[in-house]
PDB file of C-alpha atoms in Angstrom:
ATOM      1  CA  UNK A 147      29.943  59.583 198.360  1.00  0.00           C
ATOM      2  CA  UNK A 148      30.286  58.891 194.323  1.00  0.00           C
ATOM      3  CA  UNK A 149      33.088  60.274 193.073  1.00  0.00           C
ATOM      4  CA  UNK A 150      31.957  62.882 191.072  1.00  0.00           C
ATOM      5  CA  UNK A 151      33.504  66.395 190.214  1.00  0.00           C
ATOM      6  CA  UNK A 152      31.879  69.444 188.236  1.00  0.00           C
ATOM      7  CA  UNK A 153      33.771  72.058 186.935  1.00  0.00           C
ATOM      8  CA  UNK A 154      33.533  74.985 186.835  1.00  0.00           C
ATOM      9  CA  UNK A 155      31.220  75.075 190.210  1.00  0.00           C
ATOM     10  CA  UNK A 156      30.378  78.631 189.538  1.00  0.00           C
ATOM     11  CA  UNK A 157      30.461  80.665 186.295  1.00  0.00           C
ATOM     12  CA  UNK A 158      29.588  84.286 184.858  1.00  0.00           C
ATOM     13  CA  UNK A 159      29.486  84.715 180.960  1.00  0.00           C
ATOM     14  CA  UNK A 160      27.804  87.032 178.734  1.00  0.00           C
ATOM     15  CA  UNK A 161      25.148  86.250 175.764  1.00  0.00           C
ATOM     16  CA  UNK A 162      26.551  84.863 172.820  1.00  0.00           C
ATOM     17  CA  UNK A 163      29.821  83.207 174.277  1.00  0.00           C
ATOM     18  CA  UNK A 164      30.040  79.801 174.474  1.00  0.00           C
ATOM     19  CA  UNK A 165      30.031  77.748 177.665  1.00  0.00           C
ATOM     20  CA  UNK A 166      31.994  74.640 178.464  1.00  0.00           C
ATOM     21  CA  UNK A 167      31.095  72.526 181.557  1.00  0.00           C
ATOM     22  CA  UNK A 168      32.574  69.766 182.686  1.00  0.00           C
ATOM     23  CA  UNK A 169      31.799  66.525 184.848  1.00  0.00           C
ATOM     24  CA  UNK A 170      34.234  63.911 185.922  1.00  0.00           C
ATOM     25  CA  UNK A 171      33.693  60.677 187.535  1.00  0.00           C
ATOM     26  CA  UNK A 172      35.615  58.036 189.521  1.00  0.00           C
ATOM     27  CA  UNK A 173      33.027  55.189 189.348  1.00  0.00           C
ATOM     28  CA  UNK A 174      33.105  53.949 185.722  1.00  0.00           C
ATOM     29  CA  UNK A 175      29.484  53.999 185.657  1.00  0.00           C
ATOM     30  CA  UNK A 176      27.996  53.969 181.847  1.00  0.00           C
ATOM     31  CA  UNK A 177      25.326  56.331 182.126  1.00  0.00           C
ATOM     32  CA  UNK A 178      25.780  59.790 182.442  1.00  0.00           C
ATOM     33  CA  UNK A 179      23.486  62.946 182.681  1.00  0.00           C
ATOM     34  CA  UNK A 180      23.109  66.267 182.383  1.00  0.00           C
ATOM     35  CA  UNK A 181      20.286  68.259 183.901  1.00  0.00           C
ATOM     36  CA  UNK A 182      19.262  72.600 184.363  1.00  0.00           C
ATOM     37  CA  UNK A 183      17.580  72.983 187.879  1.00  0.00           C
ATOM     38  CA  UNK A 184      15.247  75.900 187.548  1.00  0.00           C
ATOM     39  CA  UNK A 185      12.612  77.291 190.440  1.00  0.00           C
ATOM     40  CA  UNK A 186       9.160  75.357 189.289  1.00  0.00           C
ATOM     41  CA  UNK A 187      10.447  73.588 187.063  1.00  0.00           C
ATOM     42  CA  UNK A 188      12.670  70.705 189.268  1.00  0.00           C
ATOM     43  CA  UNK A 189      14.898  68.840 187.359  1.00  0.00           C
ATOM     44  CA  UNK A 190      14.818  68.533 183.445  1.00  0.00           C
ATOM     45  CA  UNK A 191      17.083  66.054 181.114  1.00  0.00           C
ATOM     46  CA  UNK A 192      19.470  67.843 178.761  1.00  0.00           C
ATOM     47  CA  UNK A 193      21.213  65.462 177.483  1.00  0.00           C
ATOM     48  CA  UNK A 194      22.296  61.522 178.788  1.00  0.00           C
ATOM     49  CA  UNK A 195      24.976  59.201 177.656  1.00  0.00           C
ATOM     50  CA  UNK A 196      24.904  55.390 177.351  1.00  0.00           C
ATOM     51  CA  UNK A 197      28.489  55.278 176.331  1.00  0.00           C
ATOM     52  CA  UNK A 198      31.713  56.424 175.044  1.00  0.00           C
ATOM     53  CA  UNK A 199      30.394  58.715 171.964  1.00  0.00           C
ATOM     54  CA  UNK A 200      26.855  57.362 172.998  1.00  0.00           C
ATOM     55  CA  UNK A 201      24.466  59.938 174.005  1.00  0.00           C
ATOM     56  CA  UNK A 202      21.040  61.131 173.106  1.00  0.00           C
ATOM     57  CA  UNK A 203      18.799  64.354 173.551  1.00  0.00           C
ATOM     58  CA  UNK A 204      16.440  65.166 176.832  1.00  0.00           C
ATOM     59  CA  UNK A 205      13.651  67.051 176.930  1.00  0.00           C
ATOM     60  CA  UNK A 206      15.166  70.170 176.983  1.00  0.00           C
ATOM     61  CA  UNK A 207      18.349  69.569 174.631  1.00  0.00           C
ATOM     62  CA  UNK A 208      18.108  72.508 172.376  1.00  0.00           C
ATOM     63  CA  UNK A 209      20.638  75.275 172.544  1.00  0.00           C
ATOM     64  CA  UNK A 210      23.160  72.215 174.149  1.00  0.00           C
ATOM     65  CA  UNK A 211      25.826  69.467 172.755  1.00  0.00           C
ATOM     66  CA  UNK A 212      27.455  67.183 174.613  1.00  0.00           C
ATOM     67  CA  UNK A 213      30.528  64.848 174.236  1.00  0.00           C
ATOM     68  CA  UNK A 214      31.676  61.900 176.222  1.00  0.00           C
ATOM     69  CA  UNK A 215      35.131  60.623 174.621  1.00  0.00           C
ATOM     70  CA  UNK A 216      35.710  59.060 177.844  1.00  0.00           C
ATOM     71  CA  UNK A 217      33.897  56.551 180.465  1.00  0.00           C
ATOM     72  CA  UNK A 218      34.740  59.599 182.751  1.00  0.00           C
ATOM     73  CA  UNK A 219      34.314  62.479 181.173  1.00  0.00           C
ATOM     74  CA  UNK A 220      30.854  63.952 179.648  1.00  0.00           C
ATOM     75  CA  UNK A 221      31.023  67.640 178.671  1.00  0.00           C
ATOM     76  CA  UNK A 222      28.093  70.273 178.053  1.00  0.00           C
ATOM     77  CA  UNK A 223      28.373  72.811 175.814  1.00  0.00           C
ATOM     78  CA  UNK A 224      26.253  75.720 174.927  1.00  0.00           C
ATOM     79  CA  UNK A 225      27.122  77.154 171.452  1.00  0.00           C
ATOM     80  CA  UNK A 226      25.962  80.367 171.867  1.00  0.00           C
ATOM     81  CA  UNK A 227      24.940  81.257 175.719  1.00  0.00           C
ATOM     82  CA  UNK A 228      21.499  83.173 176.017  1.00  0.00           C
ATOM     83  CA  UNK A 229      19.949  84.164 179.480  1.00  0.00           C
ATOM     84  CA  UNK A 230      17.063  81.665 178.931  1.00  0.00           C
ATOM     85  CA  UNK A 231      20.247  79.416 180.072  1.00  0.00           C
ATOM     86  CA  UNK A 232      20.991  80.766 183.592  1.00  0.00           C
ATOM     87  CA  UNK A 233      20.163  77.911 186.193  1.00  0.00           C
ATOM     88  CA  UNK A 234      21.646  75.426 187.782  1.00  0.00           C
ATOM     89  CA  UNK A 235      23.560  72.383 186.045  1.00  0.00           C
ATOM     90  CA  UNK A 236      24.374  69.067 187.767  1.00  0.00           C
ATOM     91  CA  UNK A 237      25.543  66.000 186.186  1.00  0.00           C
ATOM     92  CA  UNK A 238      24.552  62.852 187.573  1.00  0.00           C
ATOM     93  CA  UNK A 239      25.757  58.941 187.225  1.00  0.00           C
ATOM     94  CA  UNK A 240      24.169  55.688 187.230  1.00  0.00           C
ATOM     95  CA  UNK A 241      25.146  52.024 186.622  1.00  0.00           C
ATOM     96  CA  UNK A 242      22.241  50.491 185.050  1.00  0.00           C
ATOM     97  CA  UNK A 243      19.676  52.568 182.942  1.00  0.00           C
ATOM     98  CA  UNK A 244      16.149  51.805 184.785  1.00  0.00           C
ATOM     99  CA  UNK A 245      14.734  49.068 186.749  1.00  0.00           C
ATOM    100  CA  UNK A 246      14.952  48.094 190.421  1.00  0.00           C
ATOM    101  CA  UNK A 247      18.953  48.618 190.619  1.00  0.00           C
ATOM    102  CA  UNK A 248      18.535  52.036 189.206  1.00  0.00           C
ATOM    103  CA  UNK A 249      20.046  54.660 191.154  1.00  0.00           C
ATOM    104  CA  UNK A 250      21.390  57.969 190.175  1.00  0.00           C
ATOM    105  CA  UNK A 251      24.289  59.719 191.914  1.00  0.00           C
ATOM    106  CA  UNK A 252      24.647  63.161 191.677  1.00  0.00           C
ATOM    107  CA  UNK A 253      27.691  66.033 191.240  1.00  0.00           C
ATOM    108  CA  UNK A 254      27.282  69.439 193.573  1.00  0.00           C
ATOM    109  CA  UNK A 255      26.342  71.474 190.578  1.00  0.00           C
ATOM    110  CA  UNK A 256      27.554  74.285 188.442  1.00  0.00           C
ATOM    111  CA  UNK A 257      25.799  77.538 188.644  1.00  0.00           C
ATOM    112  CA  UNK A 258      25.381  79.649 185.579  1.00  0.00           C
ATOM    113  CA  UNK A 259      24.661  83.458 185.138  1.00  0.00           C
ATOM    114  CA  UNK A 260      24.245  84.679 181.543  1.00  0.00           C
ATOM    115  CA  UNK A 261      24.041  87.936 181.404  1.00  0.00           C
TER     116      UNK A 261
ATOM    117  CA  UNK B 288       4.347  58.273 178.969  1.00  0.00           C
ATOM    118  CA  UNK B 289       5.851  58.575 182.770  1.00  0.00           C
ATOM    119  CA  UNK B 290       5.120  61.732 185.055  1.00  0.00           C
ATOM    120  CA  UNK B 291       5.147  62.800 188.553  1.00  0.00           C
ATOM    121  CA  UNK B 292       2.816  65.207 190.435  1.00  0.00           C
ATOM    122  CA  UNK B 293       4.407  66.772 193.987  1.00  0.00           C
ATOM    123  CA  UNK B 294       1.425  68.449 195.660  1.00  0.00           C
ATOM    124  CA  UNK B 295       2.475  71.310 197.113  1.00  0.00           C
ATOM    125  CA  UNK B 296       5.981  73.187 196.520  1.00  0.00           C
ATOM    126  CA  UNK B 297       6.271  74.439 199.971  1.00  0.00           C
ATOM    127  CA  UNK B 298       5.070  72.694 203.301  1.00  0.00           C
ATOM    128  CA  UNK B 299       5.780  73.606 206.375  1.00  0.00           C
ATOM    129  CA  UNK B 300       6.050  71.768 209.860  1.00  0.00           C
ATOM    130  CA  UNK B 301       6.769  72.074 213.515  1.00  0.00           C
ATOM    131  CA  UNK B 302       9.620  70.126 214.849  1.00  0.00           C
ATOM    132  CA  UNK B 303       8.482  67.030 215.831  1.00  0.00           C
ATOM    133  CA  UNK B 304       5.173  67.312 214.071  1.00  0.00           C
ATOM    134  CA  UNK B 305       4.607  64.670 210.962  1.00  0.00           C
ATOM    135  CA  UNK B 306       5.842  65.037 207.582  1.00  0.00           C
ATOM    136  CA  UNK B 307       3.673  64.061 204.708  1.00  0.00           C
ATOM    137  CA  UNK B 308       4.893  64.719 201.536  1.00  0.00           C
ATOM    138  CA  UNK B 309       2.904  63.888 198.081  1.00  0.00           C
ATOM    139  CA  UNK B 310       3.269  62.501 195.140  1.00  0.00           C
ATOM    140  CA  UNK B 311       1.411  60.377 192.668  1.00  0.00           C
ATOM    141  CA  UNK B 312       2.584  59.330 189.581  1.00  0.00           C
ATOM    142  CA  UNK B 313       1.481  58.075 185.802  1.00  0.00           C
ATOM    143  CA  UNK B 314       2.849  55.160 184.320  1.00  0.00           C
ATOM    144  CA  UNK B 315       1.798  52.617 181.228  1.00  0.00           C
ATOM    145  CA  UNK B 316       3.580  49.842 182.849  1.00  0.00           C
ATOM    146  CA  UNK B 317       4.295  49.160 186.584  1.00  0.00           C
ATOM    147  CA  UNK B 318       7.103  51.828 188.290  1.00  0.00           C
ATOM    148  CA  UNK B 319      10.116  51.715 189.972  1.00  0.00           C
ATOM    149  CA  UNK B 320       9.585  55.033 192.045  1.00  0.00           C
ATOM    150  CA  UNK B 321      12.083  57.499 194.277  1.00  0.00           C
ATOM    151  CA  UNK B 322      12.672  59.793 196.412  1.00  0.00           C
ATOM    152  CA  UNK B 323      15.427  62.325 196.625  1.00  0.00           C
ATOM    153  CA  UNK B 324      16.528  64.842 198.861  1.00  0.00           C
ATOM    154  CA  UNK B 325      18.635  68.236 198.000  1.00  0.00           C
ATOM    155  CA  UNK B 326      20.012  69.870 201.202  1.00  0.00           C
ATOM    156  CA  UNK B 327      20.955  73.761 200.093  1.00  0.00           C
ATOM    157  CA  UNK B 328      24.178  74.074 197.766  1.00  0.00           C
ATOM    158  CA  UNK B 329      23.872  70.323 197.395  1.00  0.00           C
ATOM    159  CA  UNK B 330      23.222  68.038 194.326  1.00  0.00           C
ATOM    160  CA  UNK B 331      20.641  65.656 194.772  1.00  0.00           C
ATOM    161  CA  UNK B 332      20.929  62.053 196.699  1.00  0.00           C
ATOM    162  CA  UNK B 333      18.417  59.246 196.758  1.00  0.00           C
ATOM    163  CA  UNK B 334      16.304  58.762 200.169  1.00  0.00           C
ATOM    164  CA  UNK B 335      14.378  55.664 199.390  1.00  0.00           C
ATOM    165  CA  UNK B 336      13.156  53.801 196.175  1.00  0.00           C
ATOM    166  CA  UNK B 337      10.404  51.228 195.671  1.00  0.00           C
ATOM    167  CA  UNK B 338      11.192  48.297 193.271  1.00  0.00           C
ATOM    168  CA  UNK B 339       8.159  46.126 193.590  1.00  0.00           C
ATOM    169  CA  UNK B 340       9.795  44.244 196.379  1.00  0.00           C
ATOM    170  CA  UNK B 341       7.795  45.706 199.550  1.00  0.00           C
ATOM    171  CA  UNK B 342       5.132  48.384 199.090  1.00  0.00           C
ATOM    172  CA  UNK B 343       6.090  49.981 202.251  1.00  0.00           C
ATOM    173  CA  UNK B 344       9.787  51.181 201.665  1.00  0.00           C
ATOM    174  CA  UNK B 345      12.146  52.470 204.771  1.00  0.00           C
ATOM    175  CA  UNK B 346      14.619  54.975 203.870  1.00  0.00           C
ATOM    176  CA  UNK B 347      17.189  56.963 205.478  1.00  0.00           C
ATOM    177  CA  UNK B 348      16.631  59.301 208.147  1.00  0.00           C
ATOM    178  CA  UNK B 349      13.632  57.995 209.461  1.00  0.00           C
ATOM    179  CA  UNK B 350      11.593  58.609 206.274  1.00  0.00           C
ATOM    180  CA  UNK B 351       9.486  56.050 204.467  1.00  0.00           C
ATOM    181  CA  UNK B 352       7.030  55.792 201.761  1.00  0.00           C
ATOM    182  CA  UNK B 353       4.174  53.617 200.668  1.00  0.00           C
ATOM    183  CA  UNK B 354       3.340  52.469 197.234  1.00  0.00           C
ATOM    184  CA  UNK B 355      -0.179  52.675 196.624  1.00  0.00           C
ATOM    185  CA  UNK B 356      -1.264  51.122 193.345  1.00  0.00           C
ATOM    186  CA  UNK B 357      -4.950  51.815 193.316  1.00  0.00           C
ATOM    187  CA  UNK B 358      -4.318  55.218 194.419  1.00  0.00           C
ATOM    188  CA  UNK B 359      -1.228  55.417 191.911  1.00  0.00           C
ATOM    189  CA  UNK B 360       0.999  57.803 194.890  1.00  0.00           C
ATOM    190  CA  UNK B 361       4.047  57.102 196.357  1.00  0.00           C
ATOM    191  CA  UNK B 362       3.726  59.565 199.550  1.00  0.00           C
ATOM    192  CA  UNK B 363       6.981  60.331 201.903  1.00  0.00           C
ATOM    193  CA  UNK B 364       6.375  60.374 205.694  1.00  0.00           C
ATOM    194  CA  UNK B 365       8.493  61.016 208.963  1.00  0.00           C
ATOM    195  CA  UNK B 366       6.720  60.104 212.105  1.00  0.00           C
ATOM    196  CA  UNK B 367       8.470  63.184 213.816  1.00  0.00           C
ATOM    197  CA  UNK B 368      10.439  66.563 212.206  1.00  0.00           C
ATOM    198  CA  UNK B 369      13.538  67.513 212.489  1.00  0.00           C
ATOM    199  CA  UNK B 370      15.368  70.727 212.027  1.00  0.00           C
ATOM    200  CA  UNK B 371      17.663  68.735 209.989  1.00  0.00           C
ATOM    201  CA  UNK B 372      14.891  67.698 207.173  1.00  0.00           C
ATOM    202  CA  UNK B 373      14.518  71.226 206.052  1.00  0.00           C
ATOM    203  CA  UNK B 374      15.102  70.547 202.363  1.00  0.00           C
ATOM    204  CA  UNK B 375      13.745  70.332 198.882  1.00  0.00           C
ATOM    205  CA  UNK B 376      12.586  66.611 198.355  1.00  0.00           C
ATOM    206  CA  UNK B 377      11.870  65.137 194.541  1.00  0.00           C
ATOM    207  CA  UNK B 378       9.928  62.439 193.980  1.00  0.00           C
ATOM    208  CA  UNK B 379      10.707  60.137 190.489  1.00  0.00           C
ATOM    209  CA  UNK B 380       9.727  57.715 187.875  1.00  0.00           C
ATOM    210  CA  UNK B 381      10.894  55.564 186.091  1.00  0.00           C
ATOM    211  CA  UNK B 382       9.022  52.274 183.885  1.00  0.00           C
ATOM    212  CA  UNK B 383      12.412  50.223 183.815  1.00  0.00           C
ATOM    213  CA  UNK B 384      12.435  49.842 180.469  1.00  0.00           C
ATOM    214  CA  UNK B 385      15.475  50.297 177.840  1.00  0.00           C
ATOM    215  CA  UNK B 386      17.106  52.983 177.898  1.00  0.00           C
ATOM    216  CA  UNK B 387      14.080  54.899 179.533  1.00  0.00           C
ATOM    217  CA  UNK B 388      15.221  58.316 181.811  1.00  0.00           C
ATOM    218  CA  UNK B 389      13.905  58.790 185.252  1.00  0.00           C
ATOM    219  CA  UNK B 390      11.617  61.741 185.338  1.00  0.00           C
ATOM    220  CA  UNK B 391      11.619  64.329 188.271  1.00  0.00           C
ATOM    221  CA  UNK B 392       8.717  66.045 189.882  1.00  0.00           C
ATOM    222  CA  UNK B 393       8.676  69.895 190.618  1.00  0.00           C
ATOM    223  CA  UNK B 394      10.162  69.289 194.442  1.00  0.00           C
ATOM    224  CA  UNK B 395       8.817  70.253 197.567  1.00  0.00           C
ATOM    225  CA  UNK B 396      10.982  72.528 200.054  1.00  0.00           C
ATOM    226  CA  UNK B 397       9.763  71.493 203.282  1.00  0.00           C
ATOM    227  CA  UNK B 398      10.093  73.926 206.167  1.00  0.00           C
ATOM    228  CA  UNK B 399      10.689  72.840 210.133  1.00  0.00           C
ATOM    229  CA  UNK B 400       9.622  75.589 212.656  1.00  0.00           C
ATOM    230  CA  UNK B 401      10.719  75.412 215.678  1.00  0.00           C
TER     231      UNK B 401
END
């Protein structure tokens, strides 16, 4: 299995606070991603990183930041938590960007209740 | 732009009946396509993928899927159910270009009876 951590795995928080998650790899793969798991919905793109301090918006990036200061570390924050942001957030890796090598590896999630 | 259609969010099967699972996808150039599968309380782990190399793809667990250009789909099958497959499976695109993202479909929890 890719070694890759999410933290916290479970977390409560009311409207209006803001939200820290945090993924954590062991592979040193380049690309990282965030995305909210919702029931009919599948899996959406917050936000992805090609880089240290490299990222760029998904289709569903407003309301989140990220930061990746490290190869290892990529961190989602929501500014201001709303209940529109309950769901389910996994992180995912992936050594090349796209193409026939493309692959992406994924964290056991985080799940979010805003109340 | 890329997308992916899953017909069908539920589908249920007897053990040891087939599994057929749909997708079909749109893309301006040609795809690389997947398929992943979510087991409950699980993140998401790849199954097979199709990179132009074979049309007919073997993944793990028994399951393949066959790239069908004129039909643009990229359908999952299993010869015979298990208990086991009950999961949510996601099918995905993505045109291997840049720094292009892979989209996701809806998923499909499929359902074994026994």
């Amino acid at each position: 299995d890719a070694g890759i951590t999410q933290s916290p795995r479970h977390k409560v928080t009311e409207t209006g606070t803001p939200v820290t998650l945090r993924c954590h790899q062991t592979e040193n793969h380049r690309y990282m991603y965030w995305y909210r798991q919702d029931p009919g919905h599948g899996l959406r793109l917050i936000h992805y990183s090609y880089g240290v301090k490299d990222t760029d918006k998904g289709e569903v990036s407003d309301g989140y930041s990220v930061s990746r200061s490290k190869t290892e570390d990529f961190l989602l924050t929501l500014e201001s938590a709303t209940s529109s942001q309950t769901s389910v957030y996994f992180c995912a890796i992936s050594e090349s960007s796209g193409g026939p090598h493309h692959t992406q590896y994924f964290g056991p999630g985080t799940r979010l209740t805003v109340l | 732009a890329q997308s992916v259609t899953q017909l069908g969010s539920h589908v249920s099967v007897s053990e040891g009946a087939l599994v057929l699972l749909r997708c079909n996808y749109s893309s301006s150039v040609p795809p690389y396509l997947f398929w992943y599968v979510q087991y409950p309380n699980q993140g998401l782990q790849l199954l097979l993928k199709y990179t132009s190399a074979a049309t007919l793809v073997k993944g793990i667990n028994g399951f393949e899927a066959e790239f069908k250009k004129s039909e643009t789909s990229f359908h999952l099958t299993k010869p015979s159910a298990h208990m086991s497959d009950a999961a949510e499976y996601f099918c995905a695109v993505s045109e291997g270009r840049g720094y292009q993202k892979v989209t996701f479909g809806i998923g499909t929890k499929l359902q074994v009876i026994p």
